[in-house]
PDB file of C-alpha atoms in Angstrom:
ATOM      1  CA  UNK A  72      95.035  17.238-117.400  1.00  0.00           C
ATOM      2  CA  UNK A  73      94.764  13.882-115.522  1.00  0.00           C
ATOM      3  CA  UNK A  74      94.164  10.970-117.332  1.00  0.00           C
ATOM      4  CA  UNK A  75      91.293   8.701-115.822  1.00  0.00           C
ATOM      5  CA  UNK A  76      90.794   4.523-117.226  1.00  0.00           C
ATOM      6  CA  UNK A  77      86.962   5.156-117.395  1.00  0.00           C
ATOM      7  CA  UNK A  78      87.441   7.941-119.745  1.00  0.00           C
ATOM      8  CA  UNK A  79      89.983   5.637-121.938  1.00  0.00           C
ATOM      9  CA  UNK A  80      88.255   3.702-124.240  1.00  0.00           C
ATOM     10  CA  UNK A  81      91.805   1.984-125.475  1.00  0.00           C
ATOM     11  CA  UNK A  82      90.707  -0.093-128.045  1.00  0.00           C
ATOM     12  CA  UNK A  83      89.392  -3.595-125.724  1.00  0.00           C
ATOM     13  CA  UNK A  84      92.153  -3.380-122.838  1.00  0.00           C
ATOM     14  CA  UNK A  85      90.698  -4.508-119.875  1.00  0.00           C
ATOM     15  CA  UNK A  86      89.733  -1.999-117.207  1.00  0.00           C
ATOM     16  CA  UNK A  87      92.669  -2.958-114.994  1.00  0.00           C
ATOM     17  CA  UNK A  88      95.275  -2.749-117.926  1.00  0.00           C
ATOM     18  CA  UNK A  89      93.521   0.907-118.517  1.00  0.00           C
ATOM     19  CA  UNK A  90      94.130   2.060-115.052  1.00  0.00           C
ATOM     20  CA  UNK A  91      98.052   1.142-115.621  1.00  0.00           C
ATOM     21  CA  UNK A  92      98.129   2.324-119.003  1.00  0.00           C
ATOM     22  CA  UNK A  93      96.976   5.886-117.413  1.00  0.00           C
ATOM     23  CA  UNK A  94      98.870   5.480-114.530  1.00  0.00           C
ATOM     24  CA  UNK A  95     101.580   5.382-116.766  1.00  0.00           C
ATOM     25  CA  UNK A  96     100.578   8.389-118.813  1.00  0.00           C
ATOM     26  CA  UNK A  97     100.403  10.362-115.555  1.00  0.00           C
ATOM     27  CA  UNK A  98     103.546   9.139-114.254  1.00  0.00           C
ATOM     28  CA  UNK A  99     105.731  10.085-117.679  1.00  0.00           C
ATOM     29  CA  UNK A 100     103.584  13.446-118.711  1.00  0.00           C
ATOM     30  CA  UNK A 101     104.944  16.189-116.012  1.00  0.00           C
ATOM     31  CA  UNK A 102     108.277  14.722-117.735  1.00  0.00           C
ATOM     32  CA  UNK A 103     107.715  16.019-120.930  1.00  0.00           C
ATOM     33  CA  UNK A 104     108.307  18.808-123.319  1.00  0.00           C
ATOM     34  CA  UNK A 105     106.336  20.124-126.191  1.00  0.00           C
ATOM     35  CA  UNK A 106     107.276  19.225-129.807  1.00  0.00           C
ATOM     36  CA  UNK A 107     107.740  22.729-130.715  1.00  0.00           C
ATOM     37  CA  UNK A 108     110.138  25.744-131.005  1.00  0.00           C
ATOM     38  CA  UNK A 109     113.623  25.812-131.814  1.00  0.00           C
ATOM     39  CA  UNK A 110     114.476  23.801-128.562  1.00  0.00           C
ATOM     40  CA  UNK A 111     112.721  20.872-130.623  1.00  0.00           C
ATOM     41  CA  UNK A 112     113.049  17.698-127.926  1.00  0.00           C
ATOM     42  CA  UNK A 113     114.949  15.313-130.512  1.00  0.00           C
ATOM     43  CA  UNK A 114     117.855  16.823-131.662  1.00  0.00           C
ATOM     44  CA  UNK A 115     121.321  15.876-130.269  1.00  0.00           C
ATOM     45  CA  UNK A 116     122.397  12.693-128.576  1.00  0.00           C
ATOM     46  CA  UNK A 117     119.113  12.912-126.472  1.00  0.00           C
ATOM     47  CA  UNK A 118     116.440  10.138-127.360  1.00  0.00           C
ATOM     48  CA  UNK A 119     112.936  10.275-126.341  1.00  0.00           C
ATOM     49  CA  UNK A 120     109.747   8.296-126.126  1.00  0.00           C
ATOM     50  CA  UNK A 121     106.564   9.984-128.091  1.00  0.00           C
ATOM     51  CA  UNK A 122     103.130   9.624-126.208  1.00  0.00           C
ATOM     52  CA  UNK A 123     100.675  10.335-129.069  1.00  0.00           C
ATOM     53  CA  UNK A 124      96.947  10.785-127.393  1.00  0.00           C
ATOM     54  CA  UNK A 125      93.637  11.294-129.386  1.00  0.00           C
ATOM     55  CA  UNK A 126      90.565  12.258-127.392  1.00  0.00           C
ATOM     56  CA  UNK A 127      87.028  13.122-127.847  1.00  0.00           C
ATOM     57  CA  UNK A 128      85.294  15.746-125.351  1.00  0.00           C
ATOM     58  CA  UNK A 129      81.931  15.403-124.251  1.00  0.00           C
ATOM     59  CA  UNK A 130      79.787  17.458-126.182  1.00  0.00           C
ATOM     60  CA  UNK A 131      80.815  20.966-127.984  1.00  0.00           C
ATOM     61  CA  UNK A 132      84.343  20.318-127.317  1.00  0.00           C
ATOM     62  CA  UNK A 133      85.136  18.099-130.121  1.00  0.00           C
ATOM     63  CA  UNK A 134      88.403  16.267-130.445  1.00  0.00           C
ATOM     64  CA  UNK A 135      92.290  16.698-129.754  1.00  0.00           C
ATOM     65  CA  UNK A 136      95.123  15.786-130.154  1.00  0.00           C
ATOM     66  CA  UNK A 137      98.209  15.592-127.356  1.00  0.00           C
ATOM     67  CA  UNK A 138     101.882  14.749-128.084  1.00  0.00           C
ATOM     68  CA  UNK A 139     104.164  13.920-125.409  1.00  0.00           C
ATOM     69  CA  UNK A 140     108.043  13.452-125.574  1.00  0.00           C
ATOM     70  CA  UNK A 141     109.669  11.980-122.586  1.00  0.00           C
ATOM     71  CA  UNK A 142     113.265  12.411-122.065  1.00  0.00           C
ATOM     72  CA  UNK A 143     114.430   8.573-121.795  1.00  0.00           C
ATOM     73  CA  UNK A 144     116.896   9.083-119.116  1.00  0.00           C
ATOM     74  CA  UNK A 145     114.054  10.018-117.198  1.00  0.00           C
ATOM     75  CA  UNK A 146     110.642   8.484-118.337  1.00  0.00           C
ATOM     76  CA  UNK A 147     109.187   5.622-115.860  1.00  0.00           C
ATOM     77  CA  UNK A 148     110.332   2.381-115.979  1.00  0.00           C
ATOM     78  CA  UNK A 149     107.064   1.035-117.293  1.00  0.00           C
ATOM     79  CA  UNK A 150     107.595   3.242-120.095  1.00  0.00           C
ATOM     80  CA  UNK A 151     110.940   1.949-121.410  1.00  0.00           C
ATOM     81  CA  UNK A 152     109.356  -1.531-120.700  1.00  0.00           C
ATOM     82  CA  UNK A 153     106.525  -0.990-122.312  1.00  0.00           C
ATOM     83  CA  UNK A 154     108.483   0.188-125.260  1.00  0.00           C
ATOM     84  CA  UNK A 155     111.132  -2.690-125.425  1.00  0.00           C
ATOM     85  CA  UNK A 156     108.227  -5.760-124.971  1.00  0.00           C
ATOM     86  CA  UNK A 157     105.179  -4.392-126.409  1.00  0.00           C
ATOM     87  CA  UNK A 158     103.369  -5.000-123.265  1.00  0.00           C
ATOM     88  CA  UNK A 159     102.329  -3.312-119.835  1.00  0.00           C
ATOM     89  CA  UNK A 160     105.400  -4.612-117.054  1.00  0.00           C
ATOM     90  CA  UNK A 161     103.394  -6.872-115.540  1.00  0.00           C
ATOM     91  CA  UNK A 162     101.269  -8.858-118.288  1.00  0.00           C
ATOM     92  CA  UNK A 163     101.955 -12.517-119.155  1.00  0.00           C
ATOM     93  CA  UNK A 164     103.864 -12.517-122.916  1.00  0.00           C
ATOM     94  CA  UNK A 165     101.693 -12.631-125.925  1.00  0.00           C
ATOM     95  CA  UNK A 166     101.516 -16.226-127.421  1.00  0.00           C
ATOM     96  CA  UNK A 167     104.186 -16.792-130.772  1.00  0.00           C
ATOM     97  CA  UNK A 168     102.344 -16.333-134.210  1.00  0.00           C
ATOM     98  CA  UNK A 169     104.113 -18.729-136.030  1.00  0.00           C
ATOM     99  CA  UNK A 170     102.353 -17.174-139.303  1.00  0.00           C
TER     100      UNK A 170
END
């Protein structure tokens, strides 16, 4: 499955932050491995990043669910980025909430 920005509704981002958001998501998914089995991605010294996707299909097909975990040795860049500031790479910082 490919992951296209007109068919991510992502809660307000902006249609370019969409297309790197799922630019992303098809950059890190080929590098992940079900959450299932007794090979369970998880266990050990290895740490991983979990991609959690809910979808709706058009019509009859309802909704789903997809769960990705990405080795981090080898997820993108923008991943581990995105992880450590909260942000796509390349967006300004959010302003300080003093509250």
């Amino acid at each position: 499955m490919r992951w296209r920005a007109s068919s991510a509704s992502c809660w307000g981002f902006s249609a370019p932050k969409r297309e790197r958001l799922c630019a992303l998501i098809n950059r890190a998914a080929p590098l992940a491995q079900p959450p299932r089995g007794d090979n369970t991605p998880g266990r050990g010294d290895q740490r991983y990043f979990r991609i959690q996707i809910f979808y709706r299909g058009d019509g009859a097909t309802g909704t789903g669910e997809l769960d990705l975990l990405v080795p981090e040795q080898s997820a993108p860049p923008e991943l581990q980025a995105l992880w450590r500031h909260g942000q796509l790479e390349d967006e300004p910082p959010a302003p300080h909430d003093p509250s």
